[in-house]
């Protein structure tokens, strides 16, 4: 145990804004309460973006150190969890940029197909089952997660931030430093590629 | 977006208003993200909807595309544990130690 039990219990009882104030005063017990309260959600997003346990752990450490040093910039306009989420996403994006690019499959082969007249080539799908119920099947859930994993980093990142983490186009553009038009194009291609990879589900091959 | 792709999209937008039934699936594809984001002007949206009514391929494609977004969300969702996993105790300790060193 890092801090006294009583201090910990007192810090645990603080609301987010009181917690932020206490951390601003250099209160170690409050900092520990922050790590325990928000660390899980932050670790989850670091794992999703980095797909590497060691990197996700390092990333979480960096994010918390940043939070500690710049807690006075937390203005309470957003929730503390939202503020921290943004810090860990930015730390993960920084790592992705620095990381040596792994050999990535090109996304081109996964984009929609058209015939010479510009007509779409598309099998007829039967999809009555809702997504929530489909992912109850381990095979389906695995295929979805693996397929997102297979997307090139630039595409996967935008898909995760927009469709999974719920940021809007403007926010993602700000985080990655790209134009909103570029983000929309990338999101569209990422979704189209994911759809291609998930076709075995729509073709009823995974029942 | 480059100037040429912007102007070709502008040309497309004019074309789709003049000859809505001549719109190809490939051209529909270029407007799909704006259609889904709800940022397509109303008239263009109507042309898009018209194409969807007539085109089985685009309808099935769009349904599978939407379902894929939902599946992505559903696969990551943890309804039993909305705050995410617990941070392993050794990692909590490492984070707290790093802070102590920082002062
Ligand atoms: Zn079509």
mmCIF file of C-alpha atoms and ligand atoms in Angstrom, chain A residues 114 118-120, chain B residues 23-26 28 51-52 54-59, ligand 1:
data_model
loop_
_atom_site.group_PDB
_atom_site.id
_atom_site.type_symbol
_atom_site.label_atom_id
_atom_site.label_comp_id
_atom_site.label_asym_id
_atom_site.label_seq_id
_atom_site.Cartn_x
_atom_site.Cartn_y
_atom_site.Cartn_z
ATOM 1 C CA UNK A 114 -17.283 -2.105 -59.418
ATOM 2 C CA UNK A 118 -19.355 1.605 -62.436
ATOM 3 C CA UNK A 119 -21.949 -0.832 -61.135
ATOM 4 C CA UNK A 120 -21.266 -2.341 -57.751
ATOM 5 C CA UNK B 23 -25.679 8.090 -61.161
ATOM 6 C CA UNK B 24 -23.479 4.990 -60.966
ATOM 7 C CA UNK B 25 -22.744 2.984 -57.836
ATOM 8 C CA UNK B 26 -19.120 4.107 -58.046
ATOM 9 C CA UNK B 28 -22.655 6.886 -54.997
ATOM 10 C CA UNK B 51 -30.421 5.271 -56.134
ATOM 11 C CA UNK B 52 -30.713 3.076 -53.050
ATOM 12 C CA UNK B 54 -33.415 1.175 -57.308
ATOM 13 C CA UNK B 55 -30.129 -0.574 -56.599
ATOM 14 C CA UNK B 56 -30.087 -3.893 -54.755
ATOM 15 C CA UNK B 57 -26.263 -3.972 -54.708
ATOM 16 C CA UNK B 58 -25.885 -0.593 -52.999
ATOM 17 C CA UNK B 59 -28.643 -1.451 -50.505
HETATM 18 ZN ZN1 LIG C 1 -25.760 1.148 -56.726
#
